[in-house]
mmCIF file of C-alpha atoms in Angstrom:
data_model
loop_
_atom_site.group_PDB
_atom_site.id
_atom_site.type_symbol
_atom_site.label_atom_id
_atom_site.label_comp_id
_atom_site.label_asym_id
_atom_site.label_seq_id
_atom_site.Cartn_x
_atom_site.Cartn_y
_atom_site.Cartn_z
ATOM 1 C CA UNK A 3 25.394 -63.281 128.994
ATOM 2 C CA UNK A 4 22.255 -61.543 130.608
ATOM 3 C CA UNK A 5 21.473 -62.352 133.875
ATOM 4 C CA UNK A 6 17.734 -61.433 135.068
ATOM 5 C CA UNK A 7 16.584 -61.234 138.742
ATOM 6 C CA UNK A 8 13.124 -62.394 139.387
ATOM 7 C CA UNK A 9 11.471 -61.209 142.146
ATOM 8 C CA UNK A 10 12.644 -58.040 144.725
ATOM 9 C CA UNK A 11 11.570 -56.986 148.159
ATOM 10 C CA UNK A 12 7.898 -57.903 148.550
ATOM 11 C CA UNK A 13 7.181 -59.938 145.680
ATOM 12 C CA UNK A 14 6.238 -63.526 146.176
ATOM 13 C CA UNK A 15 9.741 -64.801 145.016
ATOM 14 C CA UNK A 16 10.964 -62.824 148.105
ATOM 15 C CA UNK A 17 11.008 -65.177 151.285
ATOM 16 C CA UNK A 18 11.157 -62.558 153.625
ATOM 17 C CA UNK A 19 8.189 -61.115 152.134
ATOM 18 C CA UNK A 20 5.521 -61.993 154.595
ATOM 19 C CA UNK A 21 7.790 -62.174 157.870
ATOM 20 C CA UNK A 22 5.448 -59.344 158.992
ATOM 21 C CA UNK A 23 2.530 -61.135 158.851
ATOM 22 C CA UNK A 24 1.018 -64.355 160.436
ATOM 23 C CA UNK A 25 0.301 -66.764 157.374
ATOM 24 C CA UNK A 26 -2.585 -69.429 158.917
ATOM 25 C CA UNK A 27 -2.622 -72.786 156.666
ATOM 26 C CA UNK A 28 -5.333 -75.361 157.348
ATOM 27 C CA UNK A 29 -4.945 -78.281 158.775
ATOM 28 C CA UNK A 30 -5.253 -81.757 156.912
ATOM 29 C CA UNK A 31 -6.106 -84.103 159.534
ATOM 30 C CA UNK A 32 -8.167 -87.454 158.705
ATOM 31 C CA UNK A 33 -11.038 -88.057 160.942
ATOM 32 C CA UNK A 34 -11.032 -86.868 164.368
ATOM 33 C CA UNK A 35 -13.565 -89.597 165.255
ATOM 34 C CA UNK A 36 -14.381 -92.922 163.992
ATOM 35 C CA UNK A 37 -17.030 -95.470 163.308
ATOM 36 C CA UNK A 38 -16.538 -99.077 163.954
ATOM 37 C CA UNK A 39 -19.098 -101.695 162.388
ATOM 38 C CA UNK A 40 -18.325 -104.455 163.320
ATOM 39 C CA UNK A 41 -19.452 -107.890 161.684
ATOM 40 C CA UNK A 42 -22.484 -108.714 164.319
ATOM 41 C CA UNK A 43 -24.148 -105.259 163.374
ATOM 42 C CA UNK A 44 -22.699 -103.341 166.276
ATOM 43 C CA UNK A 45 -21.427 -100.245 166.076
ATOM 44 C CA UNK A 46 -19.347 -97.952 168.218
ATOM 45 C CA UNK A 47 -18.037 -94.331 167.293
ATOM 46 C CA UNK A 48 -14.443 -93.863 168.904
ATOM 47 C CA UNK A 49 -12.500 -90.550 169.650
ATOM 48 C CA UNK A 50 -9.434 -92.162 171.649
ATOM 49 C CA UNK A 51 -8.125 -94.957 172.482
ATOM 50 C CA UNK A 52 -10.116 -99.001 173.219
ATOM 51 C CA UNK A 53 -9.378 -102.307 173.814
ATOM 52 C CA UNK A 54 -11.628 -104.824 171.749
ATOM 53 C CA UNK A 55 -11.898 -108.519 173.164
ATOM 54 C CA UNK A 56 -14.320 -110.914 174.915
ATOM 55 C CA UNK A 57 -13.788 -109.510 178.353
ATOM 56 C CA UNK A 58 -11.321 -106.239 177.809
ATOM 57 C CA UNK A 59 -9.335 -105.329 180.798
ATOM 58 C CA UNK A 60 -6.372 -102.616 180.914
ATOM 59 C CA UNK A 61 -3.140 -103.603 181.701
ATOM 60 C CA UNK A 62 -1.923 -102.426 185.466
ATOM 61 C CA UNK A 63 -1.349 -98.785 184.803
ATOM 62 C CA UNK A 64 -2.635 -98.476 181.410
ATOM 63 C CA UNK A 65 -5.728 -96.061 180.705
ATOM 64 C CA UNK A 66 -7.710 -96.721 177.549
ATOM 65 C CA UNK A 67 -11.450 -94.651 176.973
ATOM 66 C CA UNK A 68 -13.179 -97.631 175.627
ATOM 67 C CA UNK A 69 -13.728 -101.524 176.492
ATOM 68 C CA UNK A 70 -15.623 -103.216 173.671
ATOM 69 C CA UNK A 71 -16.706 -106.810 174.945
ATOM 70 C CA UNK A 72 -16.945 -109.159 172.249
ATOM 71 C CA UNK A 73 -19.258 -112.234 172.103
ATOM 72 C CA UNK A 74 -17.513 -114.896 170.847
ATOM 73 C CA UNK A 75 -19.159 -118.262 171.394
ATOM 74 C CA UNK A 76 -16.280 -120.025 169.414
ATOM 75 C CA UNK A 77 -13.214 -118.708 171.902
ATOM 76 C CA UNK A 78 -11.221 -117.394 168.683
ATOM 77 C CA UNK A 79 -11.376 -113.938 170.058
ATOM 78 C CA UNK A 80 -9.094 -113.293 173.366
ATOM 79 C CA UNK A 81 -9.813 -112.087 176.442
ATOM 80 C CA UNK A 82 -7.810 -108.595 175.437
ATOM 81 C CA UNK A 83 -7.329 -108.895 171.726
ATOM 82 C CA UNK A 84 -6.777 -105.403 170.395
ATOM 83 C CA UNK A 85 -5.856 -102.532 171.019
ATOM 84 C CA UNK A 86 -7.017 -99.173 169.075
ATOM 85 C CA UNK A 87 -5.946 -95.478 169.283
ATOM 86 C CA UNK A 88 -7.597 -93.123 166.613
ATOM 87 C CA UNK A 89 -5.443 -89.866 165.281
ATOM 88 C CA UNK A 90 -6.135 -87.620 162.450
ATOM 89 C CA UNK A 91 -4.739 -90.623 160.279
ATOM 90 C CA UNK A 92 -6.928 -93.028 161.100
ATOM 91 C CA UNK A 93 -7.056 -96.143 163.912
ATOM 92 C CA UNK A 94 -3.738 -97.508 164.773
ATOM 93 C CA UNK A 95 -4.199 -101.233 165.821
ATOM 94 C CA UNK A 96 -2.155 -103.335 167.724
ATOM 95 C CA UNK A 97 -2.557 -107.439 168.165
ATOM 96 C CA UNK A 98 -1.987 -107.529 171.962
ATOM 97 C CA UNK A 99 -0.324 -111.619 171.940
ATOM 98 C CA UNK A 100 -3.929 -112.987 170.961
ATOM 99 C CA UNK A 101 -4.036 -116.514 170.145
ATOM 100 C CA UNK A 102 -5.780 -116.526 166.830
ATOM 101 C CA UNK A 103 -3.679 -113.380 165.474
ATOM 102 C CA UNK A 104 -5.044 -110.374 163.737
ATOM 103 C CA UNK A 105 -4.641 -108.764 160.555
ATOM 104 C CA UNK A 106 -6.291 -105.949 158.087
ATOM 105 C CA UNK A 107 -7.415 -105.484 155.007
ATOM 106 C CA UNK A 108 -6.827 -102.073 153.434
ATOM 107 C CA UNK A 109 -9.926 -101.095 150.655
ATOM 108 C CA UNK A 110 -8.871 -102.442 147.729
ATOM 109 C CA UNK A 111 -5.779 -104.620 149.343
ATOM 110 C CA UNK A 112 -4.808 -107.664 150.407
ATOM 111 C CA UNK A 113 -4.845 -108.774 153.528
ATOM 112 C CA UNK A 114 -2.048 -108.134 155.958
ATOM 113 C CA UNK A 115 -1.056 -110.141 159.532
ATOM 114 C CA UNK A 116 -0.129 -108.594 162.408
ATOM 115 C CA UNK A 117 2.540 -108.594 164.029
ATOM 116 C CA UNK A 118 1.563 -108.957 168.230
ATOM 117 C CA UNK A 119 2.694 -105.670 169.643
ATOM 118 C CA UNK A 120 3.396 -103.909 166.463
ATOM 119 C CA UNK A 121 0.883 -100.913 165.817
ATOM 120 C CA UNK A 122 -0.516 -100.794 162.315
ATOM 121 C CA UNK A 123 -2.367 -97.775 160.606
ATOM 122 C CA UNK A 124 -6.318 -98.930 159.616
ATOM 123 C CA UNK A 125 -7.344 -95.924 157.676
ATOM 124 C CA UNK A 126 -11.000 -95.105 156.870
ATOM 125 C CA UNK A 127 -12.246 -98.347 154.533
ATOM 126 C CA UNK A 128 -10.042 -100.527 156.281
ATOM 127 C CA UNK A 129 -11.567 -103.874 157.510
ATOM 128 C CA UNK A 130 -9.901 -104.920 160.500
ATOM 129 C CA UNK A 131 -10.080 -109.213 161.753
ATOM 130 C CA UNK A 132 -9.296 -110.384 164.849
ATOM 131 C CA UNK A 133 -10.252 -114.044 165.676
ATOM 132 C CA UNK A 134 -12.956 -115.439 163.183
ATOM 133 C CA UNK A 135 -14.105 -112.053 163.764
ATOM 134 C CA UNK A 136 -13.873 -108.524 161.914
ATOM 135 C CA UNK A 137 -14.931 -104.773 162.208
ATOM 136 C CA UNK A 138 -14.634 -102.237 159.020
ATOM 137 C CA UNK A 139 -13.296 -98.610 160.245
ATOM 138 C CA UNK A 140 -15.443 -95.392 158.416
ATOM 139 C CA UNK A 141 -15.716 -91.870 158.878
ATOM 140 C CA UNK A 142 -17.976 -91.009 162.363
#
């Protein structure tokens, strides 16, 4: 039987071959900002975190960067009804106990309910409801 070695010092089979060198690899990250259309034609671009209802307010001791007041002349949106934090994989949304629920609907999918407290991943294409109401998440 013949055994062959592949590779040696320095060759690309070697793994201590570039220990003497800093190797820089690109970063895939997803969107670093967002758009949110939502269905009355407003829009609103969003870098951090928000709370979406008819009259936001932060919990005592919570710090959010957005408050996006809804009109809702039918009362099916609550007073704090989401909550939203974008990272490089899109918005994470969380029902915050609304009384009408919330759920998304992934491009393509079929729509999913939300559990109240429970963050969910909205990636870009995603159409998020909340209410009667609904906002689609795309690329800022």
């Amino acid at each position: 039987d013949r055994v062959i070695l592949v590779g040696g010092a320095g060759s690309p089979a070697d793994p201590d071959a570039d220990l003497g060198s800093t190797q820089l690899r690109s970063r895939s990250t997803g969107p670093a900002a967002v758009r949110l259309r939502f269905d009355d034609g407003q829009g609103h671009e969003l870098s951090g975190s928000a709370l979406v209802g008819r009259n936001p307010a932060a919990a005592a001791g919570e710090t959010v960067d957005l408050l996006i007041p809804f009109a809702d002349m039918g009362r099916s949106v609550s007073k704090t009804h989401l909550h939203l934090t974008v990272d490089s994989t899109g918005v994470w949304v969380t029902d915050r106990n609304s009384t009408n629920g919330s759920g998304i609907t992934p491009r393509g999918g079929d729509r999913l309910r939300l559990e109240p407290g429970q963050p969910v991943l909205a990636p870009v294409g995603t159409t998020v409801h909340f209410g009667d109401r609904s906002f689609t998440v795309s690329a800022a």
